[in-house]
Tab-separated table of C-alpha atoms in Angstrom:
chain	number	residue	atom	x	y	z
G	1	UNK	CA	-0.155	0.018	0.021
G	2	UNK	CA	2.995	2.567	1.065
G	3	UNK	CA	4.370	1.593	-2.729
G	4	UNK	CA	1.038	2.512	-4.112
G	5	UNK	CA	0.733	6.048	-2.309
G	6	UNK	CA	4.473	6.688	-3.176
G	7	UNK	CA	3.415	6.334	-6.885
G	8	UNK	CA	0.671	8.515	-6.435
G	9	UNK	CA	-2.028	5.679	-7.028
G	10	UNK	CA	-5.394	5.599	-4.999
G	11	UNK	CA	-7.085	2.278	-3.935
G	12	UNK	CA	-10.501	2.598	-3.339
G	13	UNK	CA	-10.901	0.867	0.369
G	14	UNK	CA	-14.685	1.411	1.094
G	15	UNK	CA	-17.919	1.164	-0.617
G	16	UNK	CA	-18.552	4.543	-0.830
G	17	UNK	CA	-15.263	5.365	-2.359
G	18	UNK	CA	-16.193	2.736	-4.955
G	19	UNK	CA	-19.428	4.158	-5.597
G	20	UNK	CA	-18.115	7.564	-6.161
G	21	UNK	CA	-15.548	6.091	-8.641
G	22	UNK	CA	-18.545	4.643	-10.510
G	23	UNK	CA	-20.296	7.828	-10.423
G	24	UNK	CA	-17.134	9.393	-12.016
G	25	UNK	CA	-16.915	7.208	-14.625
G	26	UNK	CA	-20.805	7.228	-15.349
G	27	UNK	CA	-20.427	11.026	-15.572
G	28	UNK	CA	-17.592	11.193	-17.804
G	29	UNK	CA	-19.236	8.593	-20.148
G	30	UNK	CA	-22.570	10.657	-20.415
G	31	UNK	CA	-20.684	13.608	-21.174
G	32	UNK	CA	-18.486	12.383	-23.727
G	33	UNK	CA	-21.617	10.403	-25.372
G	34	UNK	CA	-23.840	13.423	-25.374
G	35	UNK	CA	-21.423	15.855	-27.100
G	36	UNK	CA	-20.781	13.160	-29.816
G	37	UNK	CA	-24.573	12.450	-30.150
G	38	UNK	CA	-25.358	16.342	-29.969
G	39	UNK	CA	-22.955	17.017	-32.637
G	40	UNK	CA	-24.324	13.921	-34.874
G	41	UNK	CA	-27.660	15.298	-34.621
G	42	UNK	CA	-27.097	18.777	-35.601
G	43	UNK	CA	-24.489	18.143	-37.949
G	44	UNK	CA	-25.399	18.255	-41.833
G	45	UNK	CA	-22.701	15.654	-42.690
G	46	UNK	CA	-24.137	12.827	-44.623
G	47	UNK	CA	-20.734	10.744	-44.505
G	48	UNK	CA	-19.769	8.300	-41.955
G	49	UNK	CA	-19.226	10.017	-38.533
G	50	UNK	CA	-15.521	11.072	-38.075
G	51	UNK	CA	-13.600	8.567	-36.027
G	52	UNK	CA	-10.907	10.944	-34.918
G	53	UNK	CA	-13.235	13.068	-32.471
G	54	UNK	CA	-14.606	9.696	-31.340
G	55	UNK	CA	-11.147	8.441	-30.331
G	56	UNK	CA	-10.081	11.693	-28.976
G	57	UNK	CA	-12.981	11.826	-26.636
G	58	UNK	CA	-12.708	8.224	-25.598
G	59	UNK	CA	-9.264	8.758	-24.750
G	60	UNK	CA	-9.976	11.686	-22.888
G	61	UNK	CA	-12.742	9.969	-20.646
G	62	UNK	CA	-10.063	7.076	-19.910
G	63	UNK	CA	-7.147	9.790	-18.942
G	64	UNK	CA	-9.601	11.797	-16.781
G	65	UNK	CA	-11.091	8.724	-14.916
G	66	UNK	CA	-7.478	7.658	-14.208
G	67	UNK	CA	-6.372	11.204	-12.967
G	68	UNK	CA	-9.140	11.770	-10.610
G	69	UNK	CA	-9.924	8.262	-9.307
G	70	UNK	CA	-6.535	6.630	-9.235
G	71	UNK	CA	-3.534	8.301	-10.169
G	72	UNK	CA	-2.968	11.793	-8.843
G	73	UNK	CA	-0.738	12.855	-11.634
G	74	UNK	CA	-0.634	16.254	-13.659
G	75	UNK	CA	0.437	14.073	-16.713
G	76	UNK	CA	-2.880	12.358	-16.891
G	77	UNK	CA	-4.781	15.543	-16.455
G	78	UNK	CA	-2.926	17.239	-18.887
G	79	UNK	CA	-3.749	14.201	-21.537
G	80	UNK	CA	-7.227	14.143	-20.369
G	81	UNK	CA	-7.860	17.639	-21.007
G	82	UNK	CA	-5.851	17.976	-24.139
G	83	UNK	CA	-7.569	14.929	-25.779
G	84	UNK	CA	-11.114	16.389	-24.802
G	85	UNK	CA	-10.081	19.880	-26.488
G	86	UNK	CA	-8.492	18.140	-29.477
G	87	UNK	CA	-11.981	16.023	-29.718
G	88	UNK	CA	-13.950	18.992	-29.537
G	89	UNK	CA	-11.743	20.754	-32.317
G	90	UNK	CA	-11.612	17.448	-34.561
G	91	UNK	CA	-15.572	17.596	-34.209
G	92	UNK	CA	-15.878	21.344	-35.784
G	93	UNK	CA	-13.600	20.700	-38.209
G	94	UNK	CA	-14.453	16.900	-39.444
G	95	UNK	CA	-18.347	17.358	-39.196
G	96	UNK	CA	-18.396	20.571	-41.274
G	97	UNK	CA	-20.195	22.064	-38.201
G	98	UNK	CA	-18.312	25.326	-38.833
G	99	UNK	CA	-16.977	26.721	-42.245
G	100	UNK	CA	-13.409	26.230	-41.438
G	101	UNK	CA	-11.806	22.868	-41.898
G	102	UNK	CA	-8.958	21.176	-39.927
G	103	UNK	CA	-6.634	22.796	-42.433
G	104	UNK	CA	-7.379	26.239	-40.865
G	105	UNK	CA	-8.321	24.743	-37.257
G	106	UNK	CA	-4.850	22.954	-36.645
G	107	UNK	CA	-3.251	25.821	-34.405
G	108	UNK	CA	-6.037	25.605	-32.109
G	109	UNK	CA	-4.429	22.266	-31.152
G	110	UNK	CA	-1.317	23.955	-30.036
G	111	UNK	CA	-3.538	26.362	-27.972
G	112	UNK	CA	-5.330	23.226	-26.539
G	113	UNK	CA	-1.711	21.859	-25.458
G	114	UNK	CA	-0.914	25.193	-23.702
G	115	UNK	CA	-4.571	25.692	-21.925
G	116	UNK	CA	-4.185	21.835	-20.833
G	117	UNK	CA	-0.715	22.560	-19.651
G	118	UNK	CA	-1.963	25.350	-16.969
G	119	UNK	CA	-4.381	22.785	-14.882
G	120	UNK	CA	-1.994	19.950	-14.815
G	121	UNK	CA	0.490	22.259	-13.336
G	122	UNK	CA	-1.539	23.257	-10.558
G	123	UNK	CA	-3.310	19.927	-9.795
G	124	UNK	CA	-0.871	18.263	-7.342
G	125	UNK	CA	0.260	21.178	-5.290
G	126	UNK	CA	-2.885	23.176	-5.705
G	127	UNK	CA	-0.818	26.324	-6.776
G	128	UNK	CA	0.408	27.910	-9.817
G	129	UNK	CA	3.844	26.492	-10.903
G	130	UNK	CA	6.245	28.633	-13.136
G	131	UNK	CA	7.595	25.736	-14.784
G	132	UNK	CA	4.413	24.781	-16.125
G	133	UNK	CA	2.988	28.414	-16.644
G	134	UNK	CA	5.799	29.801	-18.940
G	135	UNK	CA	5.658	26.841	-21.474
G	136	UNK	CA	1.736	27.122	-21.507
G	137	UNK	CA	1.932	30.680	-22.153
G	138	UNK	CA	4.504	30.128	-25.168
G	139	UNK	CA	2.525	27.267	-26.395
G	140	UNK	CA	-0.833	29.377	-26.430
G	141	UNK	CA	0.885	32.216	-27.893
G	142	UNK	CA	2.516	30.482	-30.604
G	143	UNK	CA	-0.936	28.592	-31.526
G	144	UNK	CA	-2.758	32.066	-31.813
G	145	UNK	CA	0.156	33.512	-33.981
G	146	UNK	CA	0.112	30.458	-36.628
G	147	UNK	CA	-3.940	30.891	-36.649
G	148	UNK	CA	-3.758	34.113	-37.610
G	149	UNK	CA	-1.929	32.627	-40.864
G	150	UNK	CA	-3.855	29.561	-41.209
G	151	UNK	CA	-7.266	31.544	-40.953
G	152	UNK	CA	-5.876	34.318	-43.669
G	153	UNK	CA	-6.245	36.934	-41.309
G	154	UNK	CA	-2.823	37.766	-42.175
G	155	UNK	CA	-2.994	37.986	-45.806
G	156	UNK	CA	0.539	36.598	-46.822
G	157	UNK	CA	1.806	33.124	-46.120
G	158	UNK	CA	3.940	32.248	-42.955
G	159	UNK	CA	6.945	31.330	-45.375
G	160	UNK	CA	6.508	34.764	-47.095
G	161	UNK	CA	5.989	36.541	-43.509
G	162	UNK	CA	9.329	34.502	-42.004
G	163	UNK	CA	11.215	35.496	-45.319
G	164	UNK	CA	10.552	39.151	-44.966
G	165	UNK	CA	10.819	39.575	-41.039
G	166	UNK	CA	13.122	36.969	-39.740
G	167	UNK	CA	15.593	39.479	-38.609
G	168	UNK	CA	12.593	40.490	-36.089
G	169	UNK	CA	12.752	37.386	-34.487
G	170	UNK	CA	16.316	37.352	-33.740
G	171	UNK	CA	15.814	40.780	-32.044
G	172	UNK	CA	12.636	39.526	-30.060
G	173	UNK	CA	14.719	36.476	-29.035
G	174	UNK	CA	17.641	38.869	-28.035
G	175	UNK	CA	15.486	41.170	-26.046
G	176	UNK	CA	14.156	38.148	-23.805
G	177	UNK	CA	17.722	37.035	-23.088
G	178	UNK	CA	18.744	40.296	-21.909
G	179	UNK	CA	15.475	40.482	-20.084
G	180	UNK	CA	16.426	36.880	-18.441
G	181	UNK	CA	19.967	38.199	-17.621
G	182	UNK	CA	18.629	41.436	-15.869
G	183	UNK	CA	16.124	39.607	-13.910
G	184	UNK	CA	18.750	37.202	-12.676
G	185	UNK	CA	21.043	40.201	-11.699
G	186	UNK	CA	18.343	41.529	-9.787
G	187	UNK	CA	16.969	38.600	-7.795
G	188	UNK	CA	20.484	36.796	-7.662
G	189	UNK	CA	19.227	33.546	-8.900
G	190	UNK	CA	17.835	31.568	-11.671
G	191	UNK	CA	15.060	32.355	-14.076
G	192	UNK	CA	11.829	30.597	-12.407
G	193	UNK	CA	11.230	28.417	-15.518
G	194	UNK	CA	14.965	26.813	-14.564
G	195	UNK	CA	13.794	25.566	-11.156
G	196	UNK	CA	10.591	23.923	-9.832
G	197	UNK	CA	9.124	27.011	-8.443
G	198	UNK	CA	5.770	28.562	-7.864
G	199	UNK	CA	3.852	31.579	-7.794
G	200	UNK	CA	2.430	30.674	-4.483
G	201	UNK	CA	5.704	29.821	-2.756
G	202	UNK	CA	7.389	33.232	-3.744
G	203	UNK	CA	4.112	35.192	-2.654
G	204	UNK	CA	4.497	33.402	0.876
G	205	UNK	CA	7.975	34.053	1.103
G	206	UNK	CA	7.379	37.582	0.330
G	207	UNK	CA	4.808	38.069	3.031
G	208	UNK	CA	6.848	36.723	5.427
């Protein structure tokens, strides 16, 4: 039992806990099935229902069930939320429920990975951890940046944009490095992303 606890695996010991786990499983199944059936009923698509959203939502239910019922691990919560959001994106693109197709919507999957990373980072310690916060913000920003090109909000292609503007990226990267250096000099320690720090911990330290 101690080994399982060290691995963050919860084992149901009473009838009440077993009932709660069964209730969780039933709830997740109903949510996923309801989403699929709702889209299927309201979609004008006559072809066979797309398999990608079905697989993603099914995996999401499995990962979320494991994360909440047995394994207290941010990785499983990340996979569950990411699979769920990806399944919704596939539903929108594959079923023609919206005008844009997956060729236009694919950057939202990058956004979904960033959005999923944030709750996964705070799941275990119940506080914001900078080692997850910075990559999450970067992924969301990168996904939205590519989304501007995939939806043709920016009229030129990304290749053309990069060919004309790549020196700007060098400037931005250089500014970031300088900002990191100045931050380290001011606080006499490593940049938060380089250590398993948390915003909650730093606030508690300041208050003391």
